[in-house]
PDB file of C-alpha atoms in Angstrom:
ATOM      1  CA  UNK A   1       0.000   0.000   0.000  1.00 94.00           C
ATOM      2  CA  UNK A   2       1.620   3.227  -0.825  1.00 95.00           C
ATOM      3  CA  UNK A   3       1.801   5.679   2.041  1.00 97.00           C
ATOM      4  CA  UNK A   4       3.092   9.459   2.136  1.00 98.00           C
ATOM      5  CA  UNK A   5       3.500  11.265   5.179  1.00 98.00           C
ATOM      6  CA  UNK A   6       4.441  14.179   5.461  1.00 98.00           C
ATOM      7  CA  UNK A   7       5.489  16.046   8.563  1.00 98.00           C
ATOM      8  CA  UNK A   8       7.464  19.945   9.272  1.00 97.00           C
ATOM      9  CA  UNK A   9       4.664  21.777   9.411  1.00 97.00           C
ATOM     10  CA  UNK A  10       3.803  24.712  12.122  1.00 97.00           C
ATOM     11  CA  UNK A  11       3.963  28.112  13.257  1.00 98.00           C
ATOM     12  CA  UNK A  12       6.812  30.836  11.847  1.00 98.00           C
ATOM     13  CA  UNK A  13       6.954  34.328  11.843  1.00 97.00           C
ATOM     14  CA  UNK A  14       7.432  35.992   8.298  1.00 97.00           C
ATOM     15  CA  UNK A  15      10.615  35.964   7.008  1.00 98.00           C
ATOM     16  CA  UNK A  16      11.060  32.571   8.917  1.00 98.00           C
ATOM     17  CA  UNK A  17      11.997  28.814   7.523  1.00 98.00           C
ATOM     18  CA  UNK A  18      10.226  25.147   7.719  1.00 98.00           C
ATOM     19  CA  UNK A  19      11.771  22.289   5.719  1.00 98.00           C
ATOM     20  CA  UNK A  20       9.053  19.935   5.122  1.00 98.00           C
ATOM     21  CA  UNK A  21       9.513  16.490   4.872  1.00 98.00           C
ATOM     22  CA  UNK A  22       7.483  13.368   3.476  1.00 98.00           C
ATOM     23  CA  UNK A  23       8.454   9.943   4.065  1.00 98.00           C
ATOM     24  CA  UNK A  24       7.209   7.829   1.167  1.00 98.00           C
ATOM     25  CA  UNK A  25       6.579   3.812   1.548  1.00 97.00           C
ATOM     26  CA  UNK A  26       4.587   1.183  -0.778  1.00 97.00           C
ATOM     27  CA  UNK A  27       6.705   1.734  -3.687  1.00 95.00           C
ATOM     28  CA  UNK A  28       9.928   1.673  -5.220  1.00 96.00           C
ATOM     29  CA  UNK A  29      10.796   5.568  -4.547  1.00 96.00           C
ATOM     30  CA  UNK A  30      13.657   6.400  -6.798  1.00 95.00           C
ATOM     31  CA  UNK A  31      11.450   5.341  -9.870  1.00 94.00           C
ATOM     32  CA  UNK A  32       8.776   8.505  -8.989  1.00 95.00           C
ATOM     33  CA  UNK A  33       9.091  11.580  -9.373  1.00 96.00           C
ATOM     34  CA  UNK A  34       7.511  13.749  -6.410  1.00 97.00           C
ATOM     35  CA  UNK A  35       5.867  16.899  -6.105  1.00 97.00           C
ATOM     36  CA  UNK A  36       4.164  19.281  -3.587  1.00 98.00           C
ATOM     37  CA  UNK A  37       0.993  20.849  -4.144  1.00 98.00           C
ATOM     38  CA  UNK A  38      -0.241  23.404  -1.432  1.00 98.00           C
ATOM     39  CA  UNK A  39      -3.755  24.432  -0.803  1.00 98.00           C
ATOM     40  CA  UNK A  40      -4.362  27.565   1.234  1.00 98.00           C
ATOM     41  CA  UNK A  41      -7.022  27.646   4.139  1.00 96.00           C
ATOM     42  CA  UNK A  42     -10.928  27.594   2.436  1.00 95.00           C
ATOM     43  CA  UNK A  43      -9.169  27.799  -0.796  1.00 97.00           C
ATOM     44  CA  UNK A  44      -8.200  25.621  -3.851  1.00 97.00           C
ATOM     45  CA  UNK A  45      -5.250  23.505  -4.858  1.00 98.00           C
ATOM     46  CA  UNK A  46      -1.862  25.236  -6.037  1.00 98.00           C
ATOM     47  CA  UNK A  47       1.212  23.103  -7.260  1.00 98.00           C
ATOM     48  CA  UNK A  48       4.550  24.296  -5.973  1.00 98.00           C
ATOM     49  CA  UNK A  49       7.196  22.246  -6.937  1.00 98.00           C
ATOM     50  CA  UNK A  50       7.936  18.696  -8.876  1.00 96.00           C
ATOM     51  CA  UNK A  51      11.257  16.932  -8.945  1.00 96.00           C
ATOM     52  CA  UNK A  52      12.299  13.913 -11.094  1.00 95.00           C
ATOM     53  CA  UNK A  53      12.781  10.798  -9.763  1.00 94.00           C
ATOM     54  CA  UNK A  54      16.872  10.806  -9.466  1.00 94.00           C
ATOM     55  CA  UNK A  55      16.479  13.990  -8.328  1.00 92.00           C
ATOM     56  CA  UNK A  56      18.576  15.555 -11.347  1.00 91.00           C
ATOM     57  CA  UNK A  57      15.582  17.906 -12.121  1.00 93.00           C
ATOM     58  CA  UNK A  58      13.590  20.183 -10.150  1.00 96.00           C
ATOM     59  CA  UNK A  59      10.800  22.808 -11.273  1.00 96.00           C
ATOM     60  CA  UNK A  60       8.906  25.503  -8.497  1.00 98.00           C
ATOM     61  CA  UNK A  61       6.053  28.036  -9.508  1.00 98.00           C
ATOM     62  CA  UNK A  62       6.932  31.331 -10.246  1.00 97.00           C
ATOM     63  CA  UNK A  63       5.665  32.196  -6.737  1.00 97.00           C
ATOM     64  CA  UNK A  64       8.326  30.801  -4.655  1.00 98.00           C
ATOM     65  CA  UNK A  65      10.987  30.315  -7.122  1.00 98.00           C
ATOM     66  CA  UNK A  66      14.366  31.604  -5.219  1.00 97.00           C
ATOM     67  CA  UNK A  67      12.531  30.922  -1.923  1.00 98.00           C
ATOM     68  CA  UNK A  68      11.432  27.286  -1.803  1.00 98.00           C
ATOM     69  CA  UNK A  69      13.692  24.016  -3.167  1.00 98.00           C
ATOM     70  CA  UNK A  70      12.622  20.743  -3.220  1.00 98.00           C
ATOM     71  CA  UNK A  71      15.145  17.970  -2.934  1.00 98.00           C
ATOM     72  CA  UNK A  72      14.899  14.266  -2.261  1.00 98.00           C
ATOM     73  CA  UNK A  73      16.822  11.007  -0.530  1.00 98.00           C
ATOM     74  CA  UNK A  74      16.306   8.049  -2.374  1.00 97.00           C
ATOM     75  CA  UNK A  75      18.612   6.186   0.000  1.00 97.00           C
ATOM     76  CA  UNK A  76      15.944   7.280   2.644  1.00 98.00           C
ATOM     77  CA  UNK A  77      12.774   7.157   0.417  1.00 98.00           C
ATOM     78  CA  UNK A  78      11.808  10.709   1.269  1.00 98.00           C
ATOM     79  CA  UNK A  79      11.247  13.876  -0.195  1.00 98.00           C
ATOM     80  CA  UNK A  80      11.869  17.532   1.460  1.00 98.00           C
ATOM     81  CA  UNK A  81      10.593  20.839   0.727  1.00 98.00           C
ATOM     82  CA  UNK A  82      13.038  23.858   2.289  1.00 98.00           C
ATOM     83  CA  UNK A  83      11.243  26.745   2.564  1.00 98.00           C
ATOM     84  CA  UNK A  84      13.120  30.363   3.048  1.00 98.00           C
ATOM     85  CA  UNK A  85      11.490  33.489   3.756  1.00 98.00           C
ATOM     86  CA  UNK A  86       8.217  32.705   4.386  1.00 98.00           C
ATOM     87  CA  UNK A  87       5.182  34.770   3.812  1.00 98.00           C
ATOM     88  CA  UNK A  88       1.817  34.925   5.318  1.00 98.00           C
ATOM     89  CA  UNK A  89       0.650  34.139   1.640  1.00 97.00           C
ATOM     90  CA  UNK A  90       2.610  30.598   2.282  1.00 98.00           C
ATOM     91  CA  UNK A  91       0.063  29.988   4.843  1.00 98.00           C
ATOM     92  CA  UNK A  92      -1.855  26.575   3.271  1.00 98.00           C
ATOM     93  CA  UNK A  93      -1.863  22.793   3.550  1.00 98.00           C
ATOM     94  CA  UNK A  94       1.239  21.270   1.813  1.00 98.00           C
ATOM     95  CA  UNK A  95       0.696  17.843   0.533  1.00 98.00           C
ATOM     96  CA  UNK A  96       3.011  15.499  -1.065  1.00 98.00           C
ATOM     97  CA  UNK A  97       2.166  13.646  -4.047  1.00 98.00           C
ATOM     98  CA  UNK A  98       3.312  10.951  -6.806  1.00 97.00           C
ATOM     99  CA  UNK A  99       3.252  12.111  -9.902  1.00 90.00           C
ATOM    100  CA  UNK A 100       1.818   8.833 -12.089  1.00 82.00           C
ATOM    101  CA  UNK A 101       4.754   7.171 -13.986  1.00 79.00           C
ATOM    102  CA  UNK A 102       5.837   9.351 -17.371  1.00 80.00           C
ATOM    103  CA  UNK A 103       2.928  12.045 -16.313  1.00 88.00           C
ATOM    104  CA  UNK A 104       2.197  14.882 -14.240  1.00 94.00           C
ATOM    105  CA  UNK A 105      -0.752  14.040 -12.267  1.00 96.00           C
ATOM    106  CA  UNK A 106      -0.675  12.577  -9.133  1.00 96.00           C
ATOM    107  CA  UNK A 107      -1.965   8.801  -8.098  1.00 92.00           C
ATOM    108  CA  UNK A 108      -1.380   9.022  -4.756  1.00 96.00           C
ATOM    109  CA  UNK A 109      -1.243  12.052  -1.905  1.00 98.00           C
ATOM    110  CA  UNK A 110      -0.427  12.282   1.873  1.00 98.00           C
ATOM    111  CA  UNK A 111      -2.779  13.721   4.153  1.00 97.00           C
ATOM    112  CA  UNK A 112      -0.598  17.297   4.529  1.00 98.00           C
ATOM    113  CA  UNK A 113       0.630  19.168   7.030  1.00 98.00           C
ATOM    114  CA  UNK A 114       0.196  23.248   7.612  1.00 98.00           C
ATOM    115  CA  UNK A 115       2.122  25.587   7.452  1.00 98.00           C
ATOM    116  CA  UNK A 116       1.111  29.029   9.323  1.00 98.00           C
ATOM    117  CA  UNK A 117       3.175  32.015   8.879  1.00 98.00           C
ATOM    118  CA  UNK A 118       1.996  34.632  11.020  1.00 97.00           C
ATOM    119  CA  UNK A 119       3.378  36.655  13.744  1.00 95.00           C
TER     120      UNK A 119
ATOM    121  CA  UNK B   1       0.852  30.069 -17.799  1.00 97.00           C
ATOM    122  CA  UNK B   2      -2.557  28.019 -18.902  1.00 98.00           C
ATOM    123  CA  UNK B   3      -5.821  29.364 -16.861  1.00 98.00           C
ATOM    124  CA  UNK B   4      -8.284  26.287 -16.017  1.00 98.00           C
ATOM    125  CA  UNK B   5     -11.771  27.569 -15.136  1.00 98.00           C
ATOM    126  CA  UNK B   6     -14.500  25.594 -13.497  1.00 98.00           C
ATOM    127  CA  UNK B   7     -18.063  26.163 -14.043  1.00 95.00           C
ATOM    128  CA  UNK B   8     -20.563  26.035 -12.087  1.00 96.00           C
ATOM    129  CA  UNK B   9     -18.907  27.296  -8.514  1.00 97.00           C
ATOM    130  CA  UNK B  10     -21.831  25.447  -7.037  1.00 97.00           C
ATOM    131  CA  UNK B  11     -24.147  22.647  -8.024  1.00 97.00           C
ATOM    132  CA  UNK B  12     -27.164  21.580  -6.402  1.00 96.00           C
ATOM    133  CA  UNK B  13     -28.291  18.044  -6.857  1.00 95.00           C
ATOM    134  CA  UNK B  14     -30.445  15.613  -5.261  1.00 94.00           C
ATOM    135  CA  UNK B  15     -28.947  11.960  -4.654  1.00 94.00           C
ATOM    136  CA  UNK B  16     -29.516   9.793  -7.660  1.00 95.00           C
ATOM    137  CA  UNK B  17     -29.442  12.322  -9.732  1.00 96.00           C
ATOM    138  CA  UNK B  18     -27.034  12.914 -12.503  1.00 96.00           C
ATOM    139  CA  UNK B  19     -24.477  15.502 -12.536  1.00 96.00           C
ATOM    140  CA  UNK B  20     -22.132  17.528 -14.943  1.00 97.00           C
ATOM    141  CA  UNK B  21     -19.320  19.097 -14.204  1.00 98.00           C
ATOM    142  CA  UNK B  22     -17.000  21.904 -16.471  1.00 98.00           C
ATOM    143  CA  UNK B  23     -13.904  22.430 -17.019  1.00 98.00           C
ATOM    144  CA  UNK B  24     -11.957  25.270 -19.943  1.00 98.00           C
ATOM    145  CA  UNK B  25      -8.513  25.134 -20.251  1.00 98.00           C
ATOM    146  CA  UNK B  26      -7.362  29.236 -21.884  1.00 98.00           C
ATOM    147  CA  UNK B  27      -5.201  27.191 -24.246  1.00 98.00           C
ATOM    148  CA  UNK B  28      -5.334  23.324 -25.193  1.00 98.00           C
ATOM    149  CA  UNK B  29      -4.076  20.742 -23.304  1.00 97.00           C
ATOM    150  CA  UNK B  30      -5.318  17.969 -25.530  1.00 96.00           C
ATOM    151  CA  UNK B  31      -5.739  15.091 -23.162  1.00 96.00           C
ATOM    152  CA  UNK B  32      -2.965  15.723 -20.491  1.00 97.00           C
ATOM    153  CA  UNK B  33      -5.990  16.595 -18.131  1.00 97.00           C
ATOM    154  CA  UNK B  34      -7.259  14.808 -14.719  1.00 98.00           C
ATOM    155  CA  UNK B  35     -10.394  15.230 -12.347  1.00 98.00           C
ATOM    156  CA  UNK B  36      -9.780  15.128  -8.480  1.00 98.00           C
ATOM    157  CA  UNK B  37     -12.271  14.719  -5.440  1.00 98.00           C
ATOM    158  CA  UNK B  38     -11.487  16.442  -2.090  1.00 98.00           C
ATOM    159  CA  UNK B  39     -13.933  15.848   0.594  1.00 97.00           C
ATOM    160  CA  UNK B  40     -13.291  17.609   3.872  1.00 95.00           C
ATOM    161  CA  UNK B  41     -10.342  17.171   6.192  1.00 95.00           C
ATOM    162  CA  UNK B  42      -9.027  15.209   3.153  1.00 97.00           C
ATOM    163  CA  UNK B  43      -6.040  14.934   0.738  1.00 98.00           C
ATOM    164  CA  UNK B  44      -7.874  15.028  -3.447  1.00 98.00           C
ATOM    165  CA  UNK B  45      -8.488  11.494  -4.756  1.00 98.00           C
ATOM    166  CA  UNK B  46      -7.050  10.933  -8.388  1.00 97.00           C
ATOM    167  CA  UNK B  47     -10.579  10.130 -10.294  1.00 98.00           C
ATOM    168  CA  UNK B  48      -9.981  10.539 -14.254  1.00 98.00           C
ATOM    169  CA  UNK B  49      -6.626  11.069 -16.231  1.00 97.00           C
ATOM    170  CA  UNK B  50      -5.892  10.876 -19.533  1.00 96.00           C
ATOM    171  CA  UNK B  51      -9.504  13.321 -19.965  1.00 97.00           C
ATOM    172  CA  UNK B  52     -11.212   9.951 -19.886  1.00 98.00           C
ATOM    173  CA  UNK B  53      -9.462   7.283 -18.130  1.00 97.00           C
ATOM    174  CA  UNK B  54     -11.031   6.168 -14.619  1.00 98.00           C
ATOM    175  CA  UNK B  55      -8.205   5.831 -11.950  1.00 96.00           C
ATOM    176  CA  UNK B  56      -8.139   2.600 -10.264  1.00 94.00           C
ATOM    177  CA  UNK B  57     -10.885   1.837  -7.749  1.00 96.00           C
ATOM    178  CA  UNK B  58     -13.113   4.553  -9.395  1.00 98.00           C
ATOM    179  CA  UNK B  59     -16.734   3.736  -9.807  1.00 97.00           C
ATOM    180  CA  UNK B  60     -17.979   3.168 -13.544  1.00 97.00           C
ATOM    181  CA  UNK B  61     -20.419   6.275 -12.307  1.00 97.00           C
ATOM    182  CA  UNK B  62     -17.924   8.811 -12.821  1.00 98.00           C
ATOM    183  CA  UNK B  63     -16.993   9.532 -16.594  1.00 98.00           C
ATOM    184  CA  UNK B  64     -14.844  11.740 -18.102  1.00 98.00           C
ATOM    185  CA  UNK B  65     -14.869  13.344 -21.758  1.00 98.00           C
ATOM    186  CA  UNK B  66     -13.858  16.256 -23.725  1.00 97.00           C
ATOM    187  CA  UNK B  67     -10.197  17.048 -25.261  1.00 96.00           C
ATOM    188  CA  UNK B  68      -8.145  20.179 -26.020  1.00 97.00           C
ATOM    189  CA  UNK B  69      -9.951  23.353 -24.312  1.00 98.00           C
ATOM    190  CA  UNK B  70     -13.431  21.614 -23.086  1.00 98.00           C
ATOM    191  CA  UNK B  71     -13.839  18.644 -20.487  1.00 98.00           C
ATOM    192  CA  UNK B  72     -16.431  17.168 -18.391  1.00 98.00           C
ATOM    193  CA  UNK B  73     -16.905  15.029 -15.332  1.00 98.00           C
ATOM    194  CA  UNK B  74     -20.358  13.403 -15.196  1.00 98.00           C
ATOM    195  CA  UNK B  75     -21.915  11.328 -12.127  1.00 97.00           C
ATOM    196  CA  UNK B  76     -24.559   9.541 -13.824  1.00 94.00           C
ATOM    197  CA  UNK B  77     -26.296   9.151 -10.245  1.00 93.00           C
ATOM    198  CA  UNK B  78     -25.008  10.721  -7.305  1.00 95.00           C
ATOM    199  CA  UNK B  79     -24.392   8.833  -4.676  1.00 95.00           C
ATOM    200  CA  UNK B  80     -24.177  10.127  -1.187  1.00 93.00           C
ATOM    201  CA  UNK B  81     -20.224   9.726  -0.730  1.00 95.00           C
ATOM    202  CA  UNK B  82     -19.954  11.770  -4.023  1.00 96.00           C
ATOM    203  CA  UNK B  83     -21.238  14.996  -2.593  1.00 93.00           C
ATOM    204  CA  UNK B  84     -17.313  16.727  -2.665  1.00 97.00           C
ATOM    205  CA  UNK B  85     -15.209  19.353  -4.282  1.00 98.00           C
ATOM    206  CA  UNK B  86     -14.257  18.753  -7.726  1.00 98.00           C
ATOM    207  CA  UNK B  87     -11.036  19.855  -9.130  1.00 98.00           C
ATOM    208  CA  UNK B  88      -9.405  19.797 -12.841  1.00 98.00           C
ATOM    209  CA  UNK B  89      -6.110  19.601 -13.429  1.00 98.00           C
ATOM    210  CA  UNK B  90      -3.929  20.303 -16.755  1.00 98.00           C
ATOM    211  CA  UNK B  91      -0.498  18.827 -17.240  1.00 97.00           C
ATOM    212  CA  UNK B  92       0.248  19.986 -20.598  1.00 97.00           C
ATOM    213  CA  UNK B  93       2.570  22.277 -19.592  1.00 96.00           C
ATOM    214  CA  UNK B  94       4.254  24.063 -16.535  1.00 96.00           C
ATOM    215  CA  UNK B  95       3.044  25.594 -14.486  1.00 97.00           C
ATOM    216  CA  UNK B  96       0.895  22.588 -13.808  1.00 97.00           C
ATOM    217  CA  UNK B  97      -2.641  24.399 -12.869  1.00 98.00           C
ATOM    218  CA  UNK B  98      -5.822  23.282 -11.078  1.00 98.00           C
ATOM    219  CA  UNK B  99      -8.739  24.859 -11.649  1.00 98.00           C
ATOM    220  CA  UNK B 100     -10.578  26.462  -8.940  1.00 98.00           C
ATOM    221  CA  UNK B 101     -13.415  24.059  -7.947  1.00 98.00           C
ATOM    222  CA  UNK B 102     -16.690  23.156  -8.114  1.00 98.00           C
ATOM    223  CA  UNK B 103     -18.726  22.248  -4.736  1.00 98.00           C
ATOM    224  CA  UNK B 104     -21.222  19.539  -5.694  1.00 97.00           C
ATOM    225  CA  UNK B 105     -23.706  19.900  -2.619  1.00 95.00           C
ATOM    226  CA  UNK B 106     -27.151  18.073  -1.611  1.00 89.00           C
ATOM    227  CA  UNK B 107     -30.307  19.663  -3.090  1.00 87.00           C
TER     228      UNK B 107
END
């Protein structure tokens, strides 16, 4: 059964840092590629960054490209998400996801974590 | 960056009932387009890819059609698990977008 669960989130003051993590199991990890898709409170889903599945390639949305990088273990069959400089727009559910084999939509998702920036 | 718009916001629909979702991509995507269920306090389920392919585990009650800038997600007869928020999805090209919802609630 594949299983994502991811775990980082919390409280930080603008201008703060999280690095979110998600532990991945059911599956052969290195052969996915990952991504994170946040959704902010009431609102709707918003993809944030996708990585291949050796890691060689990365990609973020425009709005938290130079603040956000997402980066992965496969020794350790988990994928992070560093974020820098955190805004109270940041605020939102992140969720982990595994982006179907060759494609860009996701099977499978974790059950998130949030992230509140506020001081 | 391609702009996916849902229509309606709402929809209103008594169980057993069928109903039919929208979804306009600004640009084609041809079929690199999926359909996602959130309920609440929970991650989106994966229910159509491919514009028409169920995901696995999907009832045959959810269909999916339509290819470059018009799609649809029909529930032949709502059941009352399937009362949700409906998202679309391109994956044409990057940005990958969602659009913005549509709440399918209980007449």
């Amino acid at each position: 059964e594949v299983q994502l669960l991811e775990t980082g989130g919390g409280l930080v003051q603008p201008g703060g840092s999280l690095r979110l993590s998600c532990a991945a199991s059911g599956f052969t990890f290195s052969t996915y590629a990952m991504t994170w898709v946040r959704q902010a409170p009431g609102k709707g889903l918003e993809w944030v960054s996708s990585i291949s599945s050796s890691g060689g390639g990365a990609t973020h949305a425009e709005s938290v490209k130079g603040r956000f990088t997402i980066s992965r273990d496969n020794s350790k069959n988990t994928l992070f998400l560093q974020m820098n400089s955190l805004r109270a727009e940041d605020t939102a559910v992140y969720y982990c996801a595994q982006s179907a084999t060759g494609w860009w939509f996701f099977d499978y998702w974790g059950q998130g974590t949030l992230v509140t920036v506020s001081s | 960056e391609i702009v996916m718009t849902q229509s309606p916001a709402t929809l209103s629909v008594s169980p057993g009932e069928r109903a039919t979702l929208s979804c306009r991509a600004s640009q084609s995507v041809s079929s690199n387009f999926a359909w996602y269920q959130q309920k609440p306090g929970q991650a989106p389920r994966l229910l159509i890819y491919g514009a028409s392919t169920r995901a696995a585990g999907i009832p045959a009650r959810f269909s999916g059609s339509g290819s470059g800038t018009e799609f649809t997600l029909t529930i032949s007869s709502l059941q009352s698990e399937d009362f949700a928020v409906y998202y679309c999805q391109q994956y044409s090209n990057w940005p990958l977008t969602f659009g913005g919802g549509t709440k399918v609630e209980i007449k």
